[in-house]
GROMACS .gro file of C-alpha atoms in nm:
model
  185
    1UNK     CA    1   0.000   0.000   0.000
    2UNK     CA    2   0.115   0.328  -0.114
    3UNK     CA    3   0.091   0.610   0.132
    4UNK     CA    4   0.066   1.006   0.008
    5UNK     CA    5   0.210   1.252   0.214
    6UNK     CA    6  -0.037   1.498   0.367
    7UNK     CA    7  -0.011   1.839   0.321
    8UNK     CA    8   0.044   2.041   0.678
    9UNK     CA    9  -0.034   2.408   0.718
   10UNK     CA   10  -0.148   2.650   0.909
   11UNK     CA   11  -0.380   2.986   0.893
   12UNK     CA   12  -0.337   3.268   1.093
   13UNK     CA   13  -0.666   3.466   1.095
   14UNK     CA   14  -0.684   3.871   1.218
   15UNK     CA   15  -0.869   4.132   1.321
   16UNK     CA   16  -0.611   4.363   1.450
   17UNK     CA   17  -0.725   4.594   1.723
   18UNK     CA   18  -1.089   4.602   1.541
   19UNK     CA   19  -1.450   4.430   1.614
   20UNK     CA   20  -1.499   4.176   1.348
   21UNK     CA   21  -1.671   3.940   1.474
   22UNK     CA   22  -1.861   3.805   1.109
   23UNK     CA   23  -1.511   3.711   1.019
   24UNK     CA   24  -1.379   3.536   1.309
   25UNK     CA   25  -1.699   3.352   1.337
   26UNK     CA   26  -1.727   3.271   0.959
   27UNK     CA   27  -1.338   3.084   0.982
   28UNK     CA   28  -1.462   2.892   1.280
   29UNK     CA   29  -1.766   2.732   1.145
   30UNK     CA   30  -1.796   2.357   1.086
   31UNK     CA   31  -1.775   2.421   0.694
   32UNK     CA   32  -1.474   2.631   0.706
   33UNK     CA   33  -1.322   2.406   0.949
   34UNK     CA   34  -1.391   2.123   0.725
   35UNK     CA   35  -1.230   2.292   0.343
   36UNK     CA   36  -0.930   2.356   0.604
   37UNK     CA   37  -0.910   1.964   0.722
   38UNK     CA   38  -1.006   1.865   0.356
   39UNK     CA   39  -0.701   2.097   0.208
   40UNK     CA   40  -0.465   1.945   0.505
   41UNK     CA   41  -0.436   2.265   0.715
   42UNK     CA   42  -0.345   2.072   1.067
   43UNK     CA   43  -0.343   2.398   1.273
   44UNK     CA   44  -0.568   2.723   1.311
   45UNK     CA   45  -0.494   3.054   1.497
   46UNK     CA   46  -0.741   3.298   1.539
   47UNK     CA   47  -0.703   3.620   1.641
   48UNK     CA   48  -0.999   3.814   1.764
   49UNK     CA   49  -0.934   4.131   1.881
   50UNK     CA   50  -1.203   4.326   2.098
   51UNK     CA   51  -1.471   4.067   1.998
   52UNK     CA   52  -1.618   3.775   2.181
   53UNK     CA   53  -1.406   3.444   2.186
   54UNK     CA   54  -1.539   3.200   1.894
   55UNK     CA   55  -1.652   2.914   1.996
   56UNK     CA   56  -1.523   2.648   1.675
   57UNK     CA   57  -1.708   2.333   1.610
   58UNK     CA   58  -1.560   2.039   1.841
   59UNK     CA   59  -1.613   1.808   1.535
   60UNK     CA   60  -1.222   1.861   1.409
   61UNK     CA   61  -1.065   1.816   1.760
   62UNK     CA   62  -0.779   1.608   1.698
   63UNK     CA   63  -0.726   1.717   1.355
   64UNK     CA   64  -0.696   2.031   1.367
   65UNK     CA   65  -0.548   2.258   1.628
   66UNK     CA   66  -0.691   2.577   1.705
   67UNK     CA   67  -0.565   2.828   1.882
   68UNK     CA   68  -0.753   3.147   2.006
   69UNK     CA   69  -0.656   3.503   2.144
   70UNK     CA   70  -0.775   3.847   2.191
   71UNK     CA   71  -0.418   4.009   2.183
   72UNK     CA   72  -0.100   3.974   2.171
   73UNK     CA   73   0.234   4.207   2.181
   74UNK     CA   74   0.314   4.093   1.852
   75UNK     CA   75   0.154   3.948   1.580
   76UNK     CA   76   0.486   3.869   1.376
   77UNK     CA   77   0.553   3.515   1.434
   78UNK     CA   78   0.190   3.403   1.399
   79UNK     CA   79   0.224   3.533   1.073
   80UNK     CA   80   0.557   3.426   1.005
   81UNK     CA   81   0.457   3.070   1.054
   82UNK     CA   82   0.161   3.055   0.834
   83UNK     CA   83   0.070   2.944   0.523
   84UNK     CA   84  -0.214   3.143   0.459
   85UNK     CA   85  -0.318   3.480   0.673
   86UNK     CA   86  -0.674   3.632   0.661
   87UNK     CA   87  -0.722   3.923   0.758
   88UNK     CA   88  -0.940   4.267   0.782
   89UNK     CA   89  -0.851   4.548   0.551
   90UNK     CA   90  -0.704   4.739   0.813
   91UNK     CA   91  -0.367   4.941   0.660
   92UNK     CA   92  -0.132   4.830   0.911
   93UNK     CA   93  -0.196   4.483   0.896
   94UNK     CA   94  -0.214   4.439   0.562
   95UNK     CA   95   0.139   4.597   0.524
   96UNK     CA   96   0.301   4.405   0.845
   97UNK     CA   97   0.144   4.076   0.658
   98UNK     CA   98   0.297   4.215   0.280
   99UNK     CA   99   0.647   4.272   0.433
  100UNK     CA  100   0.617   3.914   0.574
  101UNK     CA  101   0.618   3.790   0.212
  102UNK     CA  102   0.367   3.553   0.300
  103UNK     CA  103   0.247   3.337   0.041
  104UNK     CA  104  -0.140   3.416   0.078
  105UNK     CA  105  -0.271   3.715   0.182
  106UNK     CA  106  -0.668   3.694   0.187
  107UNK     CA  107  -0.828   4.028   0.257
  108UNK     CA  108  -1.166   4.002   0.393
  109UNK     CA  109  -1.374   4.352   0.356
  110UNK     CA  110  -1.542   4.427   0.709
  111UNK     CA  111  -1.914   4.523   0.500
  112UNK     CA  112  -2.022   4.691   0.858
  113UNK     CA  113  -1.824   4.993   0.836
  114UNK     CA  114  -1.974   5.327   0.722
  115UNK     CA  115  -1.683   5.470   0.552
  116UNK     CA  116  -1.505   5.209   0.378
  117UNK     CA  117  -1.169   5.313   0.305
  118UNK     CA  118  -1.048   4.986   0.356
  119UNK     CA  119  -1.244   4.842   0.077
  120UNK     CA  120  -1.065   5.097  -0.142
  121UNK     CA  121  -0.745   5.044  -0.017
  122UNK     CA  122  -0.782   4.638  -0.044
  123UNK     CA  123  -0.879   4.665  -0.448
  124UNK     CA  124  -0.617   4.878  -0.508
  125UNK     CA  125  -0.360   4.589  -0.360
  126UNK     CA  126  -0.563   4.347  -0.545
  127UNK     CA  127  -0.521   4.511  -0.870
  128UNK     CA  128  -0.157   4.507  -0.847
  129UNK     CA  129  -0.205   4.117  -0.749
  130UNK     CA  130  -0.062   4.150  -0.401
  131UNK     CA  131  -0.348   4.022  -0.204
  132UNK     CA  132  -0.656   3.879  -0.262
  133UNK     CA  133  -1.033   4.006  -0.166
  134UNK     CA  134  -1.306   3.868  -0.024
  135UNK     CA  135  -1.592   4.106  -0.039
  136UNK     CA  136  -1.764   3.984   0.307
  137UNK     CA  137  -1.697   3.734   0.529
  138UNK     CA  138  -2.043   3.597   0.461
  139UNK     CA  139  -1.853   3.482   0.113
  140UNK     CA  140  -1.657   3.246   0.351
  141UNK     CA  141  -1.969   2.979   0.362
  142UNK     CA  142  -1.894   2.902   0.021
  143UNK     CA  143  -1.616   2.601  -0.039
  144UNK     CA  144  -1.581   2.747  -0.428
  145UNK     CA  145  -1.476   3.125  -0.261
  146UNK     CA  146  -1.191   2.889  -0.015
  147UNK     CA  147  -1.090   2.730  -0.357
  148UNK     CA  148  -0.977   3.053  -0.511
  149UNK     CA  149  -0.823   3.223  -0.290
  150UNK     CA  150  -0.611   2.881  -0.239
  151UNK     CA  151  -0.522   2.871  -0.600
  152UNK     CA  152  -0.437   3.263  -0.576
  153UNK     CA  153  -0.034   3.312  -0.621
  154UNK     CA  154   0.024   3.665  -0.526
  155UNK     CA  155   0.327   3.875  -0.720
  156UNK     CA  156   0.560   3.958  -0.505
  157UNK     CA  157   0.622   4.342  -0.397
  158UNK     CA  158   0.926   4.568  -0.505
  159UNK     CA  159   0.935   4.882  -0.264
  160UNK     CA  160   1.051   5.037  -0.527
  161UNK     CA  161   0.786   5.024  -0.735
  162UNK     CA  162   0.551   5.287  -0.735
  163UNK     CA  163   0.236   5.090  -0.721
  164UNK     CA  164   0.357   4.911  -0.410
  165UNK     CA  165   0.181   4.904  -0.072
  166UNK     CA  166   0.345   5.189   0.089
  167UNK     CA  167   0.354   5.419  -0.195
  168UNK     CA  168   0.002   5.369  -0.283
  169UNK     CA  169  -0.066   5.476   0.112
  170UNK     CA  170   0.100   5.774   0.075
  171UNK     CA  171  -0.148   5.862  -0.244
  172UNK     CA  172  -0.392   5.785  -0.088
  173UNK     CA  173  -0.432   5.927   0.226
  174UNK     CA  174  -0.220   6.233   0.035
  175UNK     CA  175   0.086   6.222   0.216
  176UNK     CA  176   0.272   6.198  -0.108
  177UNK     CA  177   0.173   6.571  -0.225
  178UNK     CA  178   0.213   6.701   0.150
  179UNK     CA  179   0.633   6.524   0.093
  180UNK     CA  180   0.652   6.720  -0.254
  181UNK     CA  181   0.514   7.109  -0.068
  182UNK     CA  182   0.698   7.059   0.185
  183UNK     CA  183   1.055   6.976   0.014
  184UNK     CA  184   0.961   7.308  -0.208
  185UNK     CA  185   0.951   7.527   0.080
   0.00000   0.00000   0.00000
């Protein structure tokens, strides 16, 4: 009998210092538990910020190992060691998660807020290929929606570049023309 060696990973979910509970609760449900086990992701870590801790369906004890917090100090080796990070559309974490080079970086757009600059800011990314975007985490019910964004190869990111992350910060939030007035003063 011929065995096939099982895929291991791990995905780091978070919310940052938000309240997003739809997504936290939407990567803890039975289905999203199962793509994970069905895809061989072995261990879960779930960040959840100011929101109430999720309560994941028991049914993948032993299989898969989840791991839940509100905060930590540092979010860096969480992400360091995963495979695949989702994550709200928050600025700073999306950038701490780009420098990271991870290999996946699944945006999930927190549909709640009134003023969605984040949903800006993650197509933007997206159109360059850096990340990819989930458009609520309602989307996450659906296997087909997992199945993407596992197939998804982002390009990687040349600081340099003038469409990358930081630069395209600086447009937007106009910090870029307030470097050019004041260097002409």
């Amino acid at each position: 009998m011929v065995m096939t060696e099982r895929k291991t990973g791990t995905i780091f979910v978070t919310v940052g210092t938000t309240l997003f509970s739809e997504l936290v609760n939407a990567v803890t449900t039975s289905a999203s538990l199962d793509w994970m086990e069905k895809n061989g992701y072995t261990r879960l870590i779930v960040q959840y910020g100011k929101g109430k801790r999720p309560n994941p369906s028991s049914k993948h004890e032993g299989k898969i190992e989840i791991e839940l917090y509100d905060f930590k100090p540092s979010l860096a080796r969480d992400m360091a060691d995963a495979d695949l990070v989702l994550s709200h559309s928050g600025a700073g974490t999306v950038s701490e998660v780009l420098q990271q080079e991870k290999p996946r970086l699944v945006v999930v757009v927190n549909t709640l807020l009134m003023d969605n600059h984040q949903l800006e800011l993650a197509h933007a990314m997206q159109r360059r290929e850096y990340l990819y975007v989930v458009e609520s985490p309602e989307m996450l019910a659906d296997y087909s929606v997992w199945d993407d964004f596992e197939k998804y190869q982002p390009k990687p990111q040349d600081p340099t570049d003038p469409r990358s992350f930081a630069n395209i910060l600086d447009s937007f939030f106009g910090w870029e023309q307030e470097a050019i007035a004041g260097s002409k003063k």
